[in-house]
mmCIF file of C-alpha atoms in Angstrom:
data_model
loop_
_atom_site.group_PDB
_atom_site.id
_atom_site.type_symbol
_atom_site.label_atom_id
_atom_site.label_comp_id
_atom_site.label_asym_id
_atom_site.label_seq_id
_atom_site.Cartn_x
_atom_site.Cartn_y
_atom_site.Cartn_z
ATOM 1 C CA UNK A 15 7.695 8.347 12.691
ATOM 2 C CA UNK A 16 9.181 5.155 11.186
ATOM 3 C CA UNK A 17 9.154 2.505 13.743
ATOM 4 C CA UNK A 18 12.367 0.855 14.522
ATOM 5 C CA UNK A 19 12.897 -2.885 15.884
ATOM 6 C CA UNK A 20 13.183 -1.714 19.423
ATOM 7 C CA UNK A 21 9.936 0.608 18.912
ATOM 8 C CA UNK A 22 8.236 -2.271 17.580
ATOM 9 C CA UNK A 23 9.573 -4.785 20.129
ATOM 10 C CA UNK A 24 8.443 -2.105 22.801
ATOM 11 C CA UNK A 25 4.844 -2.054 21.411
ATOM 12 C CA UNK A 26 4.181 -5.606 22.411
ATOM 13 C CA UNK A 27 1.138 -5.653 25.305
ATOM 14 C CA UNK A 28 0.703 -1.742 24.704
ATOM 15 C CA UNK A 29 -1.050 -1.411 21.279
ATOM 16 C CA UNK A 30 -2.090 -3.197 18.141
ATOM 17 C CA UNK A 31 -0.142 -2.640 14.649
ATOM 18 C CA UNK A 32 -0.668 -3.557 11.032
ATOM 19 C CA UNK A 33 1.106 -4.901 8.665
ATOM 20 C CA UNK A 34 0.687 -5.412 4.539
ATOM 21 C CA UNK A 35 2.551 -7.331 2.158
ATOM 22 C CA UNK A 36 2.775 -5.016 -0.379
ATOM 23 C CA UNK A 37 2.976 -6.009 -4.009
ATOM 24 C CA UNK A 38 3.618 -2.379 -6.062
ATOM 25 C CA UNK A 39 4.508 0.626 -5.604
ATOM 26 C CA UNK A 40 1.116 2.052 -4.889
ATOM 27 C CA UNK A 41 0.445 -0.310 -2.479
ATOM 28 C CA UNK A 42 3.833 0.848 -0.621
ATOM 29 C CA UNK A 43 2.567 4.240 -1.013
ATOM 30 C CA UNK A 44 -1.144 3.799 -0.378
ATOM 31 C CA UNK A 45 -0.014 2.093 2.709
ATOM 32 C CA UNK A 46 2.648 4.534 3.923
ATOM 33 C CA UNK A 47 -0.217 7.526 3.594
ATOM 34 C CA UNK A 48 -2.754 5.656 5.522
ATOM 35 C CA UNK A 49 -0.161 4.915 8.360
ATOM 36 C CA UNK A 50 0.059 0.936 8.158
ATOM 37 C CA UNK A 51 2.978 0.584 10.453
ATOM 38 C CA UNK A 52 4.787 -2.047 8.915
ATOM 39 C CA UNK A 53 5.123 -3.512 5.141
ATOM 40 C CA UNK A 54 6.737 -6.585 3.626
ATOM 41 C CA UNK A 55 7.782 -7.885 0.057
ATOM 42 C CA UNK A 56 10.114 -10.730 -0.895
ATOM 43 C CA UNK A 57 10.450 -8.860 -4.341
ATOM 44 C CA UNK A 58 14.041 -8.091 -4.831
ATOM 45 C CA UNK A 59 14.510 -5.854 -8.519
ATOM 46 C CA UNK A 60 10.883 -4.078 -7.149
ATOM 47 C CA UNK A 61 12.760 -3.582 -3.658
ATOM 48 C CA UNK A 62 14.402 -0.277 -4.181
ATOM 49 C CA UNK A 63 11.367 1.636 -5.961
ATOM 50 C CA UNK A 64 8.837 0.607 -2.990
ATOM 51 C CA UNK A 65 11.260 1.585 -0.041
ATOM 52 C CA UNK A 66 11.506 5.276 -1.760
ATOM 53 C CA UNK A 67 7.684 4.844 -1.765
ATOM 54 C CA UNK A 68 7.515 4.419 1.813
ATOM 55 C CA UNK A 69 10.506 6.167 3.258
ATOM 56 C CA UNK A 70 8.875 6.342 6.471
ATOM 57 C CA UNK A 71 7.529 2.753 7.061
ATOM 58 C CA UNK A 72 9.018 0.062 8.886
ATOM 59 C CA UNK A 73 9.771 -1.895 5.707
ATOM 60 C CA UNK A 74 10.996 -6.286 5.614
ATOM 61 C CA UNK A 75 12.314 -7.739 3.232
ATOM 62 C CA UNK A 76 11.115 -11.089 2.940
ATOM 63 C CA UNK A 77 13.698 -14.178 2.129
ATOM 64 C CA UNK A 78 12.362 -16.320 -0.408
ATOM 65 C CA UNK A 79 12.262 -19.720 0.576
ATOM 66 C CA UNK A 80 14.241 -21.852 -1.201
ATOM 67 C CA UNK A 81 16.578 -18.857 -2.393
ATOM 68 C CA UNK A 82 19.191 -19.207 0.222
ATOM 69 C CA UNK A 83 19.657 -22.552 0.545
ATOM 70 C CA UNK A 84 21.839 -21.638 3.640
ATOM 71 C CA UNK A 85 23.101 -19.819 6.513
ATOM 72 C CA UNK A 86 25.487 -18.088 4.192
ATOM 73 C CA UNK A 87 23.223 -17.509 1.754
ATOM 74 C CA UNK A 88 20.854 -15.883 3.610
ATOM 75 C CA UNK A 89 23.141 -13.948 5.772
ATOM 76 C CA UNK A 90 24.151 -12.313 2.546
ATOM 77 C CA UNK A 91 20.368 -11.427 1.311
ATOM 78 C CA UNK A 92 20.168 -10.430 4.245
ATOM 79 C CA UNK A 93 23.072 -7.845 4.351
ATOM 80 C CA UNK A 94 22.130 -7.167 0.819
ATOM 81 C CA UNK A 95 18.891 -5.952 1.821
ATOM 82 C CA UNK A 96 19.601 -4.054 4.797
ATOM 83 C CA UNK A 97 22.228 -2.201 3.051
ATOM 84 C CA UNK A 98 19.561 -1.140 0.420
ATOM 85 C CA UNK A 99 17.378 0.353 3.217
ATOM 86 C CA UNK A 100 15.328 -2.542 5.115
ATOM 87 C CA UNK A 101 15.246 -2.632 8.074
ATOM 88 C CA UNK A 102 14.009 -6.259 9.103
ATOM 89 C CA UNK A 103 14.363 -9.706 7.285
ATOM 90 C CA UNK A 104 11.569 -11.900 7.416
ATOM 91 C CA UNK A 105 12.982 -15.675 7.267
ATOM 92 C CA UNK A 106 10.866 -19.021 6.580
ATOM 93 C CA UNK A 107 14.047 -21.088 7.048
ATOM 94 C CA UNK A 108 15.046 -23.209 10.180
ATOM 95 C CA UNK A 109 15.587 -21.519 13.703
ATOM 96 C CA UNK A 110 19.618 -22.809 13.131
ATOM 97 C CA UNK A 111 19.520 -19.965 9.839
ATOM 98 C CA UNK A 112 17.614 -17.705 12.346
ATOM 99 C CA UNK A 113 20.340 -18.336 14.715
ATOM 100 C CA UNK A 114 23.186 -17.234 12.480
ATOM 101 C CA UNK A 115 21.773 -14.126 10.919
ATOM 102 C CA UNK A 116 20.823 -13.009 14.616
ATOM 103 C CA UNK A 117 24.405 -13.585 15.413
ATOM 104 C CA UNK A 118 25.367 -10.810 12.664
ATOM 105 C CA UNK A 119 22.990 -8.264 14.503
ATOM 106 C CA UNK A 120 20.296 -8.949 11.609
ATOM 107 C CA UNK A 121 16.869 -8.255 13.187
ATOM 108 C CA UNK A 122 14.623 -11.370 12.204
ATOM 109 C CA UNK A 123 11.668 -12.989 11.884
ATOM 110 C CA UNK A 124 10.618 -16.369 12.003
ATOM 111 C CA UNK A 125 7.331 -18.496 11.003
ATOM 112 C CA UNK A 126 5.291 -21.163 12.456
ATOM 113 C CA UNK A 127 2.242 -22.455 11.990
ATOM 114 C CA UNK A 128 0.757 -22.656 8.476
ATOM 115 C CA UNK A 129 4.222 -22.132 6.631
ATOM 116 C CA UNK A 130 2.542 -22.342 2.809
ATOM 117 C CA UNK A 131 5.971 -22.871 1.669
ATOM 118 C CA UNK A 132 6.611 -26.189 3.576
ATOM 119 C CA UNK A 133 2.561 -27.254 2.972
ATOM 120 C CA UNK A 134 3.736 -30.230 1.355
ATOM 121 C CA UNK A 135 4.583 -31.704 4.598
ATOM 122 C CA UNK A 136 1.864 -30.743 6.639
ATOM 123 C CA UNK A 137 -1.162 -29.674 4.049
ATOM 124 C CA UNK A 138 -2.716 -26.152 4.325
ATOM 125 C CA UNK A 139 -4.688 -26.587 7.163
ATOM 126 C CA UNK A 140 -4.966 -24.597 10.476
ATOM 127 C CA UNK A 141 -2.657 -25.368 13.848
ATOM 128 C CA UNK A 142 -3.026 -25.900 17.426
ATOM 129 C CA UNK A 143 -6.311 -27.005 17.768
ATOM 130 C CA UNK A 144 -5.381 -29.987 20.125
ATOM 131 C CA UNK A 145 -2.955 -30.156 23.218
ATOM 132 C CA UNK A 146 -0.440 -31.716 21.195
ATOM 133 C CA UNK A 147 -0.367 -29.408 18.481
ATOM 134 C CA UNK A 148 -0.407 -26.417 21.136
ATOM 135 C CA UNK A 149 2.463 -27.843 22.688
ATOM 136 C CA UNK A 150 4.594 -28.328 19.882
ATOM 137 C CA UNK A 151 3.966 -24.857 18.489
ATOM 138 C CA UNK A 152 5.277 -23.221 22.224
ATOM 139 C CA UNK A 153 8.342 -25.875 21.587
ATOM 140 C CA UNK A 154 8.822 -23.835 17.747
ATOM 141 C CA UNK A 155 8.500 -20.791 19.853
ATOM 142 C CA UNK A 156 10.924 -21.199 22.330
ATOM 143 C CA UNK A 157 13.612 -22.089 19.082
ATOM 144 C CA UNK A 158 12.921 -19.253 17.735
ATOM 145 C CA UNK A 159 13.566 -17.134 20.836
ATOM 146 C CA UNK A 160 16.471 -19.098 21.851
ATOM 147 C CA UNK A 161 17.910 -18.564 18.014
ATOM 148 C CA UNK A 162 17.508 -14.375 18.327
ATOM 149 C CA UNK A 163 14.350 -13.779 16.308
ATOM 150 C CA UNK A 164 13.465 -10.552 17.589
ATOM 151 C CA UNK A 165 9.706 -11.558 15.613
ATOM 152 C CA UNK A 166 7.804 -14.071 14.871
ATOM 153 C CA UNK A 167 4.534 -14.880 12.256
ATOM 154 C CA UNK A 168 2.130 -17.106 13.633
ATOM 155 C CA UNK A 169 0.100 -18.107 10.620
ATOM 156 C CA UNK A 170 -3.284 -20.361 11.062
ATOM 157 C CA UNK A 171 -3.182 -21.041 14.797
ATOM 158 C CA UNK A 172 -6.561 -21.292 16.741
ATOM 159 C CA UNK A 173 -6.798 -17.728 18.367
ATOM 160 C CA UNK A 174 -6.857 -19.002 21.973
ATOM 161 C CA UNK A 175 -3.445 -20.746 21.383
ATOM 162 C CA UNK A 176 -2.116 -18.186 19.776
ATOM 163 C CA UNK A 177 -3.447 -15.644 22.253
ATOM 164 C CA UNK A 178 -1.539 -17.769 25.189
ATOM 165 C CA UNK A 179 1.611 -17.950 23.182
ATOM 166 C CA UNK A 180 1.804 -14.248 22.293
ATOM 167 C CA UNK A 181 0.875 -13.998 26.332
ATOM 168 C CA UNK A 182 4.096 -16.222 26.762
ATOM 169 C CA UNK A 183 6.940 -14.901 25.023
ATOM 170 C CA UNK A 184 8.966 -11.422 24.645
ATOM 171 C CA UNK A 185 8.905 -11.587 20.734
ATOM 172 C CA UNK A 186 6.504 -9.842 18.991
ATOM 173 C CA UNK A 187 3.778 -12.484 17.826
ATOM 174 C CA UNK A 188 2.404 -12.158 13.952
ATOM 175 C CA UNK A 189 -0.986 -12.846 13.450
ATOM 176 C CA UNK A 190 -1.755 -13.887 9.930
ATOM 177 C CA UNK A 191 -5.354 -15.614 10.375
ATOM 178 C CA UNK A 192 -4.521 -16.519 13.817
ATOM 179 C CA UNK A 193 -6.731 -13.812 15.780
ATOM 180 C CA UNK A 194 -7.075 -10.913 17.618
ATOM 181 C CA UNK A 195 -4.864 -11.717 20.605
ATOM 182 C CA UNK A 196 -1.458 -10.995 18.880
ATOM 183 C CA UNK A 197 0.458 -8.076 18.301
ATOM 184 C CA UNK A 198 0.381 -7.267 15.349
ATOM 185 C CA UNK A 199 -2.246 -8.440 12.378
ATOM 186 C CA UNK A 200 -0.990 -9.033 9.035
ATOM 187 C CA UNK A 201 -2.770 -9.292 5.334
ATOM 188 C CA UNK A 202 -1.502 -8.884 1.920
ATOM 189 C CA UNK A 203 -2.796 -5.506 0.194
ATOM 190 C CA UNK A 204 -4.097 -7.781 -2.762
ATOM 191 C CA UNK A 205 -6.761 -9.091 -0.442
ATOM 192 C CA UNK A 206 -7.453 -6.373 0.788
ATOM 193 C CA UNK A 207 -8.252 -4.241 -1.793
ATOM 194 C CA UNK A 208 -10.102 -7.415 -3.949
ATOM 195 C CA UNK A 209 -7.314 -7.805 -6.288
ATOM 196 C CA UNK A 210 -7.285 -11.036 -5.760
ATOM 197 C CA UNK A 211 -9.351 -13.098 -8.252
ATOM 198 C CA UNK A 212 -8.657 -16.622 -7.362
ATOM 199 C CA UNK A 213 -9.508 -18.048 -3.658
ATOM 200 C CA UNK A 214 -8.995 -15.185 -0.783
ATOM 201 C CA UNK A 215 -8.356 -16.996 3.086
ATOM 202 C CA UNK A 216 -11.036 -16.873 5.008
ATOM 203 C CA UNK A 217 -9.174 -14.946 7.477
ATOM 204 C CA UNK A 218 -8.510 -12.428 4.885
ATOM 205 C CA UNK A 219 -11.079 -9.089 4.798
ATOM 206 C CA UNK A 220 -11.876 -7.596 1.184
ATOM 207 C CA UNK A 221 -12.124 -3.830 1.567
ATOM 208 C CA UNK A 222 -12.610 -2.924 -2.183
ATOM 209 C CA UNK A 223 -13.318 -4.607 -5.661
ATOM 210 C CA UNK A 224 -10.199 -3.642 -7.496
ATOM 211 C CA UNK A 225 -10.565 -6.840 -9.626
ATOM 212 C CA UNK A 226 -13.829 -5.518 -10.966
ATOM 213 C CA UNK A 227 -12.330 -2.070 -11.963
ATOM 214 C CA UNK A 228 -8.874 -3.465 -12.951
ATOM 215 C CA UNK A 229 -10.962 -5.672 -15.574
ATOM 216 C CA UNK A 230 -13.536 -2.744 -16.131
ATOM 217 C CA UNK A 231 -9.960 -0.585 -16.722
ATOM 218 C CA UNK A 232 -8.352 -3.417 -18.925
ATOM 219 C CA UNK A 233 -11.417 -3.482 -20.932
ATOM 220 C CA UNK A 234 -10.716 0.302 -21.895
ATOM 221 C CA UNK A 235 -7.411 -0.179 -22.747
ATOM 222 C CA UNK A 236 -8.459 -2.964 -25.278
ATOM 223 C CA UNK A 237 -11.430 -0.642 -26.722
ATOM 224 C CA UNK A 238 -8.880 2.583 -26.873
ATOM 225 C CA UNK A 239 -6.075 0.014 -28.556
ATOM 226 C CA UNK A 240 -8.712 -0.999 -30.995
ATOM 227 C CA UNK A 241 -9.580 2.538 -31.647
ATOM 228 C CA UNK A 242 -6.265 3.798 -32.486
ATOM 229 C CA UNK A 243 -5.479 0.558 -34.755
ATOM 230 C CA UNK A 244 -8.823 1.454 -36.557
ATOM 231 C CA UNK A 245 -7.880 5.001 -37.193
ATOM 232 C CA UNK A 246 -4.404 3.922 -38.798
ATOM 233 C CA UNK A 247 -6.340 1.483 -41.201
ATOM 234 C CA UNK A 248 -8.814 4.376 -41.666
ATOM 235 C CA UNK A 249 -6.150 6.944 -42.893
ATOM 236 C CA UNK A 250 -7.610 9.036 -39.659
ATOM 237 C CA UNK A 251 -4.467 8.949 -37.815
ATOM 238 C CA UNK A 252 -1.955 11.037 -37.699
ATOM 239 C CA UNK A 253 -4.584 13.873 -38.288
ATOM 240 C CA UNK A 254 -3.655 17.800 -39.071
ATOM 241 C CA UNK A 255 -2.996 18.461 -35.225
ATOM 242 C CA UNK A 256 -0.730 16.097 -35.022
ATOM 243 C CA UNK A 257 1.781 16.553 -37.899
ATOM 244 C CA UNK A 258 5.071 18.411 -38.254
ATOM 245 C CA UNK A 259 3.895 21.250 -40.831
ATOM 246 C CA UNK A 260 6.521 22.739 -43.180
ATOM 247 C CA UNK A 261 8.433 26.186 -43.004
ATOM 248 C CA UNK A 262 6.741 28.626 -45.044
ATOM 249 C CA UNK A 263 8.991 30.835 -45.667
ATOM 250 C CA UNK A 264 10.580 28.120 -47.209
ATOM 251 C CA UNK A 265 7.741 26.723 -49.077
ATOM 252 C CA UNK A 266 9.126 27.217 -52.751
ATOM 253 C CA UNK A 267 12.259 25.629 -52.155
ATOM 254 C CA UNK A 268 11.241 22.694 -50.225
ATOM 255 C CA UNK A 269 8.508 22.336 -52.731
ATOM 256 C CA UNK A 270 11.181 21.518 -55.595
ATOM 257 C CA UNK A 271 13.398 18.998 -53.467
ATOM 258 C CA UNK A 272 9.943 16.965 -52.302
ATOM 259 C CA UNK A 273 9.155 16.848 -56.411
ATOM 260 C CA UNK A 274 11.824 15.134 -56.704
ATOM 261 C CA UNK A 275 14.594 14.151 -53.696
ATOM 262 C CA UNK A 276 17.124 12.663 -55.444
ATOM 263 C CA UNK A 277 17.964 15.195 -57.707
ATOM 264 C CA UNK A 278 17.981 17.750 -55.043
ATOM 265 C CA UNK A 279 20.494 16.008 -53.002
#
């Protein structure tokens, strides 16, 4: 059964889920058939192929930051994406834009923490290990319940802190890297399955070595490339198989026009 917001909401403090951001199709799929519970992409033209991969998974669409570069913006992603079969948005912008899309009835969810996309200000680095920094991350949480967010992703955050804020609050608390204390515990599906060949976060787990057989696979396509191109220069391809053969009962006649085309036009 796909979960719903209010299914989701009424999992907090009962059970664990998972979540992937999902980068293909087969990932949507894979993760639908091993039943992840949730999925996320910000990919808009790939959005409509993975839902139909995952009809049955509680599927957000992510809001790119910097896309909407305001309520009104956003709102209309937003609509936009629900109509087209998601059914949450998750938002990086300020709790104000959280505010106004929960207004519309748009079920949303906020960040805090390590927000990559705003590093610039605050470096990538991990939150709330002192009081101060605990304090103003339960400040960011209360905005974000006072603007509607039915969600939240707590990205980064020592696990005690985050533990006590997911302890403190009625939204459903995010973990990406920020322990086992949350609700529900998020990675991207390129991490997991070791797609990923630059730096993976430490708070990442590799499952597989997909990078291994995706270059072990590219290196086959290359060899069977080379193959073909070899065969053309060799006069070995197209071979008999593979060739349109004549009509042999008109043999005689066809025989005369290839002599010479022109004149049998």
């Amino acid at each position: 059964m796909k979960l719903e917001v209010h299914h989701i909401c009424a999992l907090k403090g009962v059970r664990q889920i998972c979540e992937l951001n999902v980068q293909s199709t087969e990932h949507a799929k894979a993760a639908e058939a091993a039943g992840i519970e949730m999925i996320v992409s910000g990919n808009e033209p790939e959005f409509a192929a993975r839902r139909r991969a995952a009809p049955d998974t509680h599927f957000c669409f992510g809001l790119r930051y910097g896309g909407p570069v305001n309520a009104d913006e956003a709102k209309r992603q937003a609509f936009d994406a629900l109509e087209a079969g998601a059914d949450s948005i998750y938002c990086p912008m300020h709790p104000s834009v959280i505010a106004e899309l929960a207004k519309e009835g748009i079920p949303v969810i906020g960040h805090m923490g390590l927000v990559p996309q705003k590093a610039r200000l605050t470096g990538f680095r991990a939150f709330g290990r002192t009081l101060a920094e605990a304090q103003a991350l339960m400040a960011t949480l209360r905005s974000y319940e006072d603007a509607g967010a039915f969600a939240v992703e707590m990205e980064i955050v020592a696990e005690p802190v985050a533990t006590a804020l997911c302890r403190a609050t009625p939204l459903t608390v995010i973990s990406m890297g920020s322990g086992g204390g949350c609700d529900v515990q998020y990675l991207f599906a390129t991490d997991v399955l070791g797609e990923t060949t630059g730096h993976v976060p430490r708070h990442s787990r590799v499952y597989e070595d997909f990078a291994t057989a995706l270059a072990q696979l590219q290196e086959r396509r290359v060899k069977a490339f080379a193959a073909f191109r070899q065969d053309v220069a060799n006069s070995a391809f197209p071979g008999a198989d593979e060739k349109v053969v004549l009509n042999e009962a008109e043999d005689e006649a066809l025989a005369a026009f290839l002599a010479s085309p022109r004149d049998g036009a």
